Amino acid sequence: MKRIYFDHSATTPVDKNVATSVLEYMTDKFGNASSIHSFGREARRAVEESREKVAALIGATPNEIFFTSGGTEGDNLAIKGVAFANRKKGNHIITSAIEHHAVLHTCDYLEKHGFQITYLPVDEYGMIRLEDLKNAVTDKTILISIMFANNEVGTIQPVKEIGAFAKERGIYFHTDAVQAAGNYPIDVKADNIDLLTMSGHKFYAPKGIGALYIRRGVRIESIQHGGAHERNLRAGTENVPGIVGLGLASEIAKNEMNNRVERISKLRDKIISEVSSNIPHTKLNGHPKLRLPGNVNFSFLYLEGESLLLNLDMKGIGASSGSACTSGSLDPSHVLLAMGLTHEVAHGSLRISLGHDNTEEEVDYFLEVLPEIIDRLRAMSPLYGESAELKPANPCSNCHVH
Ligand SMILES: *Cc1c(COP(=O)(O)O)cnc(C)c1O
C-alpha cells in the first residue's frame, strides 16, 4: 500500500543530501573537533561552516549560534540559563498557556526553585494578547518566553510586537521557534529576539541536533557542566555529523524557503477549504490566516480523534491528533483547551502537518478517503443523532487503554 506522511510537525524525513553529508562525517571525517591534528581541524572547520549556515537562516551572526541536542535542550538552556544568571535582577518569567512541554515543564521546575511564572491565556485562535503581556510585566520580570508558532494548531504569534515591547522594557525575549525555523522566514534582528530555539528534525535534518541563538550580550549561564565546548556554555563533545546535517539543512531551507512556503501553503489551503465546505460539524482550529504553511487542524464533532487516526492509518495516511488517547495522557491537548474548546470537541481533533515532500495527489487521496471515514465513525457514534446537536457525554467514552 502507498503510504502518505502528514505528520511533519512531529518529525521530518532527513533530506537525502543531508544524510549523505552526515554519513561522511561519521565515517571518513570522524575527527573530534577539539583535536589539534588534521582530523580534528577538518571536523572543526565543518562545525564552524555549519554555524555560519545556521546563523544565515535566521539573520544572526555565527558567534550567536550554540549547538544543542535539540529543541528540548535549547528551551531548557535558554530559560534556566537566563533565569539563574539574572536572579539578582528578578524572579518573574512570563510565558503562555500553549507552549510545548519543553517550556512549560521547565517553568514548572523553576517555580519549585523560587521563580514566579505567569502563563498568559490565548484567544480562540491560539494568539496571545499584547495587552495581557503588558499587564503581566512587573519590576521583577526578567524573561518573556513565547513560542514563534504553535506545534498543534500552527498559530504564529505577534513575535515582532513582543520583541519590540520586551526591548523597550529591558526584558529578555526567548522564542521556541522549533516549528518555524527552517519552515518559515525568521529574522532575529528585525524581530528583536534575544534567544531562539531550533531543532534539526523538524526541518529535514536528523534527530538529536539543534541550536540556540543567543544575542550577543545576553546574560546566561550553563546548565550542563564539563569541557569548554561551545564557548564554555554547552559542555560535551560536539555532535559533528549532526551539526553538519543541521548546517546543510539550514542552507537548503534558506534557498528553498519561498518556493516551499508558497507550494505547501497552497496544499494547506486546499485541504482547509475542501474540508470546511464538504464535511459538516467541523471546526478549524488555529488562526485562519496567521498559521504555519504546513499546518491544518480540525475538530470533527461526534467522533474521537484516535479512531480517526487509526482509520487513516489503515489507508496508509500518517497524521496526528490532540486527543487524549494518542498522546498517552488522560487529558486532551492543553493547547486546544486553552483556546476554549470543550473536552468533547478537543477529543475529535486531527492535525495534518505537510512538508515539501507532499504532493497534490496525496492531498487529493486524503480528501477522497476522509469523508467516508468520518461518515462511518459518526454513524457508530451514540452522540450523532438526527438533530446532530452535541449532547454532553463522557469525554473519553471510546478510550479503553491509556
Ligand atoms: C518538537 C518540538 C520541541 C522539542 O524539540 P526536540 O528536538 O524534539 O527536543 C520543542 N518545541 C516545539 C514547539 C516543538 O515542536
Short mmCIF file of C-alpha atoms and ligand atoms in Angstrom, two decimals:
data_model
loop_
_atom_site.label_atom_id
_atom_site.label_comp_id
_atom_site.label_asym_id
_atom_site.label_seq_id
_atom_site.Cartn_x
_atom_site.Cartn_y
_atom_site.Cartn_z
CA MET A 1 0.00 0.00 0.00
CA LYS A 2 1.06 3.53 -0.78
CA ARG A 3 1.97 5.44 2.40
CA ILE A 4 1.44 9.16 2.91
CA TYR A 5 3.22 11.12 5.61
CA PHE A 6 1.22 14.06 7.00
CA ASP A 7 2.97 14.44 10.36
CA HIS A 8 5.88 16.80 9.66
CA SER A 9 5.30 18.71 12.90
CA ALA A 10 6.23 15.53 14.78
CA THR A 11 9.34 14.93 12.69
CA THR A 12 10.52 15.14 9.08
CA PRO A 13 12.41 12.71 6.86
CA VAL A 14 16.11 13.59 6.61
CA ASP A 15 16.95 15.21 3.26
CA LYS A 16 18.96 12.73 1.14
CA ASN A 17 21.85 15.17 0.61
CA VAL A 18 21.88 15.95 4.31
CA ALA A 19 22.04 12.23 5.12
CA THR A 20 24.97 11.79 2.72
CA SER A 21 27.00 14.52 4.39
CA VAL A 22 26.10 13.24 7.89
CA LEU A 23 27.40 9.82 6.90
CA GLU A 24 30.60 11.34 5.56
CA TYR A 25 31.28 12.96 8.94
CA MET A 26 30.63 9.68 10.75
CA THR A 27 32.99 7.61 8.63
CA ASP A 28 35.71 9.39 6.60
CA LYS A 29 35.79 12.67 8.52
CA PHE A 30 35.19 11.35 12.02
CA GLY A 31 37.57 13.60 13.97
CA ASN A 32 36.90 15.24 17.32
CA ALA A 33 36.50 18.96 16.65
CA SER A 34 38.67 19.72 19.71
CA SER A 35 41.68 17.70 18.48
CA ILE A 36 44.59 19.71 17.13
CA HIS A 37 45.66 17.28 14.38
CA SER A 38 44.33 17.44 10.82
CA PHE A 39 41.45 15.04 11.61
CA GLY A 40 40.29 17.40 14.33
CA ARG A 41 40.83 20.53 12.26
CA GLU A 42 38.73 19.05 9.45
CA ALA A 43 35.85 18.47 11.90
CA ARG A 44 36.29 21.93 13.45
CA ARG A 45 36.12 23.57 10.02
CA ALA A 46 32.86 21.74 9.28
CA VAL A 47 31.37 22.79 12.62
CA GLU A 48 32.23 26.46 12.03
CA GLU A 49 30.90 26.38 8.46
CA SER A 50 27.64 24.94 9.78
CA ARG A 51 27.46 27.68 12.39
CA GLU A 52 27.58 30.23 9.57
CA LYS A 53 24.81 28.47 7.66
CA VAL A 54 22.54 28.20 10.70
CA ALA A 55 23.17 31.86 11.53
CA ALA A 56 22.33 32.90 7.96
CA LEU A 57 18.98 31.08 8.12
CA ILE A 58 17.72 33.35 10.93
CA GLY A 59 19.69 36.55 10.36
CA ALA A 60 22.12 36.04 13.26
CA THR A 61 25.91 36.18 13.36
CA PRO A 62 27.81 32.86 13.72
CA ASN A 63 29.10 33.61 17.23
CA GLU A 64 25.47 33.87 18.39
CA ILE A 65 24.75 30.22 17.49
CA PHE A 66 25.25 27.44 20.08
CA PHE A 67 24.71 23.82 19.08
CA THR A 68 22.49 21.71 21.33
CA SER A 69 20.97 18.24 21.25
CA GLY A 70 17.66 19.63 20.01
CA GLY A 71 14.62 21.71 20.87
CA THR A 72 14.13 20.42 24.39
CA GLU A 73 17.69 21.19 25.42
CA GLY A 74 17.55 24.59 23.71
CA ASP A 75 14.42 25.56 25.65
CA ASN A 76 15.92 24.32 28.93
CA LEU A 77 19.19 26.16 28.36
CA ALA A 78 17.52 29.40 27.32
CA ILE A 79 15.02 29.54 30.17
CA LYS A 80 17.03 28.07 33.06
CA GLY A 81 20.23 29.69 31.85
CA VAL A 82 18.70 33.18 31.75
CA ALA A 83 16.71 32.62 34.95
CA PHE A 84 19.72 31.58 37.04
CA ALA A 85 22.07 34.19 35.55
CA ASN A 86 19.64 37.07 36.20
CA ARG A 87 18.20 36.02 39.53
CA LYS A 88 19.51 39.13 41.27
CA LYS A 89 17.51 41.30 38.87
CA GLY A 90 14.26 39.46 39.42
CA ASN A 91 12.48 36.13 39.61
CA HIS A 92 9.48 36.62 37.34
CA ILE A 93 9.04 34.90 33.97
CA ILE A 94 6.16 35.32 31.53
CA THR A 95 5.19 32.54 29.15
CA SER A 96 1.96 31.31 27.56
CA ALA A 97 -0.50 28.52 28.31
CA ILE A 98 0.05 26.90 24.89
CA GLU A 99 3.82 26.36 24.96
CA HIS A 100 5.45 23.00 24.24
CA HIS A 101 6.09 20.91 27.34
CA ALA A 102 9.82 21.63 26.95
CA VAL A 103 8.97 25.20 28.01
CA LEU A 104 6.05 24.52 30.36
CA HIS A 105 7.80 21.81 32.38
CA THR A 106 10.99 23.87 32.56
CA CYS A 107 8.90 26.69 34.02
CA ASP A 108 7.27 24.23 36.50
CA TYR A 109 10.76 23.26 37.60
CA LEU A 110 11.80 26.90 38.09
CA GLU A 111 8.65 27.52 40.11
CA LYS A 112 9.91 24.93 42.61
CA HIS A 113 13.16 26.89 42.79
CA GLY A 114 11.75 30.26 43.75
CA PHE A 115 10.73 31.73 40.41
CA GLN A 116 7.27 33.07 39.67
CA ILE A 117 5.69 32.22 36.37
CA THR A 118 2.80 33.94 34.59
CA TYR A 119 1.04 31.82 31.97
CA LEU A 120 -0.68 34.15 29.51
CA PRO A 121 -4.04 32.97 28.18
CA VAL A 122 -4.76 32.87 24.44
CA ASP A 123 -7.78 33.85 22.35
CA GLU A 124 -9.94 31.44 20.35
CA TYR A 125 -7.29 31.34 17.59
CA GLY A 126 -4.46 30.49 19.97
CA MET A 127 -2.99 34.00 19.90
CA ILE A 128 -1.72 35.83 22.97
CA ARG A 129 -2.95 39.39 23.53
CA LEU A 130 -0.30 42.11 23.81
CA GLU A 131 -2.44 43.84 26.44
CA ASP A 132 -2.21 40.76 28.67
CA LEU A 133 1.55 40.69 28.20
CA LYS A 134 1.91 44.37 29.09
CA ASN A 135 -0.27 43.94 32.17
CA ALA A 136 1.69 40.91 33.36
CA VAL A 137 5.06 42.66 33.50
CA THR A 138 6.39 43.63 36.94
CA ASP A 139 9.66 45.18 38.04
CA LYS A 140 10.82 41.58 38.72
CA THR A 141 10.23 40.31 35.17
CA ILE A 142 13.47 39.04 33.62
CA LEU A 143 12.25 36.88 30.75
CA ILE A 144 9.37 36.56 28.28
CA SER A 145 9.21 33.16 26.56
CA ILE A 146 6.54 32.95 23.86
CA MET A 147 6.68 30.39 21.07
CA PHE A 148 7.04 31.56 17.47
CA ALA A 149 4.44 29.17 16.08
CA ASN A 150 2.38 26.53 17.82
CA ASN A 151 3.08 22.88 17.09
CA GLU A 152 -0.55 21.76 17.29
CA VAL A 153 -2.62 24.50 15.68
CA GLY A 154 0.09 26.37 13.77
CA THR A 155 -0.82 29.84 15.03
CA ILE A 156 2.01 32.34 14.54
CA GLN A 157 2.38 34.75 17.46
CA PRO A 158 2.94 38.53 17.09
CA VAL A 159 6.66 37.97 17.59
CA LYS A 160 7.78 41.33 16.24
CA GLU A 161 5.47 43.23 18.61
CA ILE A 162 6.52 41.09 21.57
CA GLY A 163 10.19 41.68 20.72
CA ALA A 164 9.73 45.44 20.42
CA PHE A 165 7.90 45.58 23.74
CA ALA A 166 10.48 43.40 25.54
CA LYS A 167 13.31 45.54 24.21
CA GLU A 168 11.61 48.75 25.33
CA ARG A 169 11.19 47.31 28.84
CA GLY A 170 14.68 45.80 29.04
CA ILE A 171 13.36 42.24 29.41
CA TYR A 172 14.88 39.28 27.58
CA PHE A 173 12.70 37.68 24.91
CA HIS A 174 13.09 33.97 24.15
CA THR A 175 11.06 32.22 21.47
CA ASP A 176 10.68 28.49 20.91
CA ALA A 177 10.85 28.55 17.12
CA VAL A 178 11.20 24.80 16.68
CA GLN A 179 8.19 24.63 14.34
CA ALA A 180 9.03 27.79 12.43
CA ALA A 181 12.82 27.60 11.96
CA GLY A 182 13.63 26.25 8.52
CA ASN A 183 9.95 26.22 7.55
CA TYR A 184 9.06 29.91 7.78
CA PRO A 185 11.15 33.09 7.31
CA ILE A 186 12.76 34.35 10.54
CA ASP A 187 14.87 37.45 11.17
CA VAL A 188 16.02 37.65 14.78
CA LYS A 189 17.35 41.20 14.43
CA ALA A 190 14.23 42.68 12.81
CA ASP A 191 12.07 40.98 15.45
CA ASN A 192 14.28 41.88 18.45
CA ILE A 193 14.60 38.26 19.55
CA ASP A 194 17.21 37.67 22.27
CA LEU A 195 17.11 33.88 22.33
CA LEU A 196 15.64 31.45 19.79
CA THR A 197 15.38 27.66 19.93
CA MET A 198 15.54 25.49 16.82
CA SER A 199 15.65 21.75 16.20
CA GLY A 200 17.03 19.85 13.20
CA HIS A 201 14.49 17.07 12.91
CA LYS A 202 11.63 19.50 12.30
CA PHE A 203 13.26 20.67 9.06
CA TYR A 204 14.85 17.66 7.33
CA ALA A 205 17.99 17.28 9.48
CA PRO A 206 18.50 14.37 11.92
CA LYS A 207 17.00 13.99 15.39
CA GLY A 208 19.18 14.92 18.35
CA ILE A 209 20.70 18.09 16.94
CA GLY A 210 19.56 21.68 17.33
CA ALA A 211 20.78 25.17 18.01
CA LEU A 212 20.10 28.00 20.40
CA TYR A 213 20.58 31.54 19.12
CA ILE A 214 21.71 33.85 21.92
CA ARG A 215 22.03 37.53 21.03
CA ARG A 216 25.44 38.93 21.87
CA GLY A 217 25.38 40.47 25.32
CA VAL A 218 22.62 38.32 26.84
CA ARG A 219 23.45 37.20 30.38
CA ILE A 220 23.14 33.43 30.54
CA GLU A 221 24.81 30.59 32.41
CA SER A 222 25.31 26.96 31.50
CA ILE A 223 23.11 24.20 32.81
CA GLN A 224 25.38 21.33 31.75
CA HIS A 225 28.94 21.31 33.03
CA GLY A 226 32.11 19.73 31.70
CA GLY A 227 34.54 20.72 28.97
CA ALA A 228 34.91 24.13 27.38
CA HIS A 229 32.86 23.30 24.27
CA GLU A 230 30.59 25.89 22.65
CA ARG A 231 32.45 28.77 24.28
CA ASN A 232 32.01 27.33 27.77
CA LEU A 233 28.23 27.38 27.56
CA ARG A 234 27.41 23.85 26.50
CA ALA A 235 29.82 21.14 27.57
CA GLY A 236 30.09 17.90 25.61
CA THR A 237 31.94 16.70 22.50
CA GLU A 238 30.30 18.31 19.50
CA ASN A 239 27.92 16.10 17.51
CA VAL A 240 29.85 16.85 14.33
CA PRO A 241 27.74 14.72 11.94
CA GLY A 242 24.54 16.23 13.37
CA ILE A 243 25.96 19.74 13.20
CA VAL A 244 26.99 19.23 9.56
CA GLY A 245 23.47 17.97 8.82
CA LEU A 246 21.88 20.93 10.58
CA GLY A 247 24.10 23.32 8.62
CA LEU A 248 23.27 21.82 5.25
CA ALA A 249 19.54 21.59 6.08
CA SER A 250 19.67 25.30 7.06
CA GLU A 251 21.35 26.24 3.80
CA ILE A 252 18.79 24.27 1.75
CA ALA A 253 15.90 25.70 3.80
CA LYS A 254 17.11 29.25 3.18
CA ASN A 255 17.48 28.70 -0.57
CA GLU A 256 14.14 26.90 -0.93
CA MET A 257 12.17 28.96 1.61
CA ASN A 258 9.98 30.99 -0.72
CA ASN A 259 9.20 28.08 -3.06
CA ARG A 260 8.37 25.75 -0.21
CA VAL A 261 6.23 28.21 1.72
CA GLU A 262 4.22 29.01 -1.39
CA ARG A 263 3.72 25.42 -2.51
CA ILE A 264 2.94 23.99 0.94
CA SER A 265 0.55 26.84 1.80
CA LYS A 266 -1.43 26.04 -1.36
CA LEU A 267 -1.84 22.41 -0.32
CA ARG A 268 -2.82 23.53 3.18
CA ASP A 269 -5.43 25.94 1.86
CA LYS A 270 -6.87 23.30 -0.45
CA ILE A 271 -7.39 20.93 2.49
CA ILE A 272 -8.86 23.66 4.67
CA SER A 273 -11.32 24.88 2.08
CA GLU A 274 -12.45 21.41 0.90
CA VAL A 275 -12.87 20.01 4.39
CA SER A 276 -14.70 23.13 5.60
CA SER A 277 -17.17 23.03 2.74
CA ASN A 278 -17.67 19.26 2.41
CA ILE A 279 -17.74 17.91 5.95
CA PRO A 280 -20.44 19.19 8.30
CA HIS A 281 -19.95 19.82 12.04
CA THR A 282 -16.32 20.70 11.59
CA LYS A 283 -14.28 23.43 13.24
CA LEU A 284 -10.93 24.76 12.04
CA ASN A 285 -8.55 25.15 14.99
CA GLY A 286 -5.92 27.88 14.93
CA HIS A 287 -5.79 31.19 13.13
CA PRO A 288 -7.45 31.28 9.68
CA LYS A 289 -4.52 33.24 8.15
CA LEU A 290 -1.60 33.58 10.57
CA ARG A 291 -0.59 29.94 10.66
CA LEU A 292 2.33 27.74 9.64
CA PRO A 293 2.36 26.93 5.91
CA GLY A 294 2.00 23.20 6.58
CA ASN A 295 -0.50 23.17 9.45
CA VAL A 296 -4.11 22.03 9.23
CA ASN A 297 -6.03 21.31 12.44
CA PHE A 298 -9.71 20.43 12.54
CA SER A 299 -12.11 19.26 15.19
CA PHE A 300 -14.74 16.87 13.87
CA LEU A 301 -17.66 16.83 16.25
CA TYR A 302 -19.13 13.47 17.33
CA LEU A 303 -16.01 11.42 16.92
CA GLU A 304 -12.78 10.51 18.64
CA GLY A 305 -9.51 11.68 17.17
CA GLU A 306 -7.97 8.31 17.98
CA SER A 307 -10.46 6.34 15.87
CA LEU A 308 -9.93 8.78 13.04
CA LEU A 309 -6.16 8.34 13.22
CA LEU A 310 -6.41 4.55 13.21
CA ASN A 311 -8.74 4.62 10.21
CA LEU A 312 -6.47 6.99 8.31
CA ASP A 313 -3.52 4.76 9.20
CA MET A 314 -5.36 1.78 7.66
CA LYS A 315 -5.48 3.83 4.46
CA GLY A 316 -1.74 4.46 4.72
CA ILE A 317 -2.01 8.04 5.96
CA GLY A 318 0.05 9.12 8.99
CA ALA A 319 -1.43 12.11 10.85
CA SER A 320 -1.78 13.15 14.48
CA SER A 321 -4.34 14.43 16.94
CA GLY A 322 -4.67 16.36 20.16
CA SER A 323 -6.81 13.66 21.60
CA ALA A 324 -6.02 12.09 24.94
CA CYS A 325 -5.72 8.53 23.82
CA THR A 326 -2.93 9.06 21.31
CA SER A 327 -0.73 11.28 23.40
CA GLY A 328 -0.77 8.69 26.17
CA SER A 329 -2.19 11.05 28.79
CA LEU A 330 -5.69 11.35 30.18
CA ASP A 331 -6.15 15.00 29.32
CA PRO A 332 -6.95 16.38 25.92
CA SER A 333 -4.48 18.83 24.42
CA HIS A 334 -3.66 21.73 26.77
CA VAL A 335 -3.44 23.92 23.66
CA LEU A 336 -6.98 23.21 22.47
CA LEU A 337 -8.38 23.58 26.00
CA ALA A 338 -6.57 26.93 26.42
CA MET A 339 -8.26 28.08 23.19
CA GLY A 340 -11.61 27.44 24.82
CA LEU A 341 -12.57 24.12 23.22
CA THR A 342 -14.63 21.73 25.32
CA HIS A 343 -13.17 18.30 26.08
CA GLU A 344 -15.57 16.72 23.56
CA VAL A 345 -14.55 19.00 20.72
CA ALA A 346 -10.85 18.78 21.61
CA HIS A 347 -11.09 14.97 21.52
CA GLY A 348 -12.21 14.99 17.91
CA SER A 349 -9.21 16.89 16.62
CA LEU A 350 -6.98 15.95 13.70
CA ARG A 351 -3.65 17.59 12.83
CA ILE A 352 -2.32 17.32 9.30
CA SER A 353 1.19 18.75 9.01
CA LEU A 354 2.50 18.98 5.46
CA GLY A 355 6.07 19.03 4.21
CA HIS A 356 7.76 19.86 0.94
CA ASP A 357 7.80 16.17 0.03
CA ASN A 358 3.98 16.03 -0.08
CA THR A 359 2.19 16.20 -3.43
CA GLU A 360 -1.18 17.38 -4.62
CA GLU A 361 -2.07 13.75 -5.48
CA GLU A 362 -1.54 12.82 -1.83
CA VAL A 363 -3.77 15.66 -0.72
CA ASP A 364 -6.47 14.58 -3.20
CA TYR A 365 -6.32 10.99 -1.98
CA PHE A 366 -6.71 12.20 1.61
CA LEU A 367 -9.65 14.41 0.65
CA GLU A 368 -11.26 11.41 -1.04
CA VAL A 369 -10.97 8.98 1.90
CA LEU A 370 -11.59 11.39 4.78
CA PRO A 371 -15.36 11.98 4.29
CA GLU A 372 -16.06 8.23 4.09
CA ILE A 373 -14.16 7.58 7.32
CA ILE A 374 -15.88 10.41 9.13
CA ASP A 375 -19.34 9.32 7.97
CA ARG A 376 -18.68 5.78 9.13
CA LEU A 377 -17.35 6.83 12.55
CA ARG A 378 -20.18 9.24 13.12
CA ALA A 379 -22.76 6.61 12.16
CA MET A 380 -21.40 4.50 15.04
CA SER A 381 -21.41 7.39 17.50
CA PRO A 382 -24.19 7.50 20.06
CA LEU A 383 -23.77 11.27 20.07
CA TYR A 384 -24.53 11.77 16.40
CA GLY A 385 -28.33 11.98 16.14
CA GLU A 386 -30.72 13.29 13.55
CA SER A 387 -30.63 16.76 15.04
CA ALA A 388 -26.85 16.46 15.28
CA GLU A 389 -26.66 18.53 18.39
CA LEU A 390 -23.78 17.92 20.69
CA LYS A 391 -25.05 16.17 23.79
CA PRO A 392 -23.00 16.07 26.96
CA ALA A 393 -21.16 12.80 27.25
CA ASN A 394 -18.27 11.10 28.88
CA PRO A 395 -15.37 12.92 27.22
CA CYS A 396 -13.42 9.73 26.66
CA SER A 397 -16.17 7.15 26.22
CA ASN A 398 -14.37 5.22 23.49
CA CYS A 399 -10.98 5.11 25.12
CA HIS A 400 -10.17 1.93 26.96
CA VAL A 401 -6.44 1.99 27.32
CA HIS A 402 -4.43 4.97 28.47
C1 LIG B 1 9.40 19.27 18.63
C2 LIG B 1 9.30 20.49 19.47
C3 LIG B 1 10.15 20.69 20.58
C4 LIG B 1 11.13 19.64 21.03
O1 LIG B 1 12.21 19.53 20.14
P1 LIG B 1 13.13 18.20 20.20
O2 LIG B 1 14.24 18.48 19.25
O3 LIG B 1 12.24 17.07 19.74
O4 LIG B 1 13.58 18.03 21.61
C5 LIG B 1 10.04 21.87 21.28
N1 LIG B 1 9.15 22.82 20.94
C6 LIG B 1 8.33 22.67 19.88
C7 LIG B 1 7.38 23.77 19.54
C8 LIG B 1 8.36 21.51 19.12
O5 LIG B 1 7.54 21.36 18.09
#
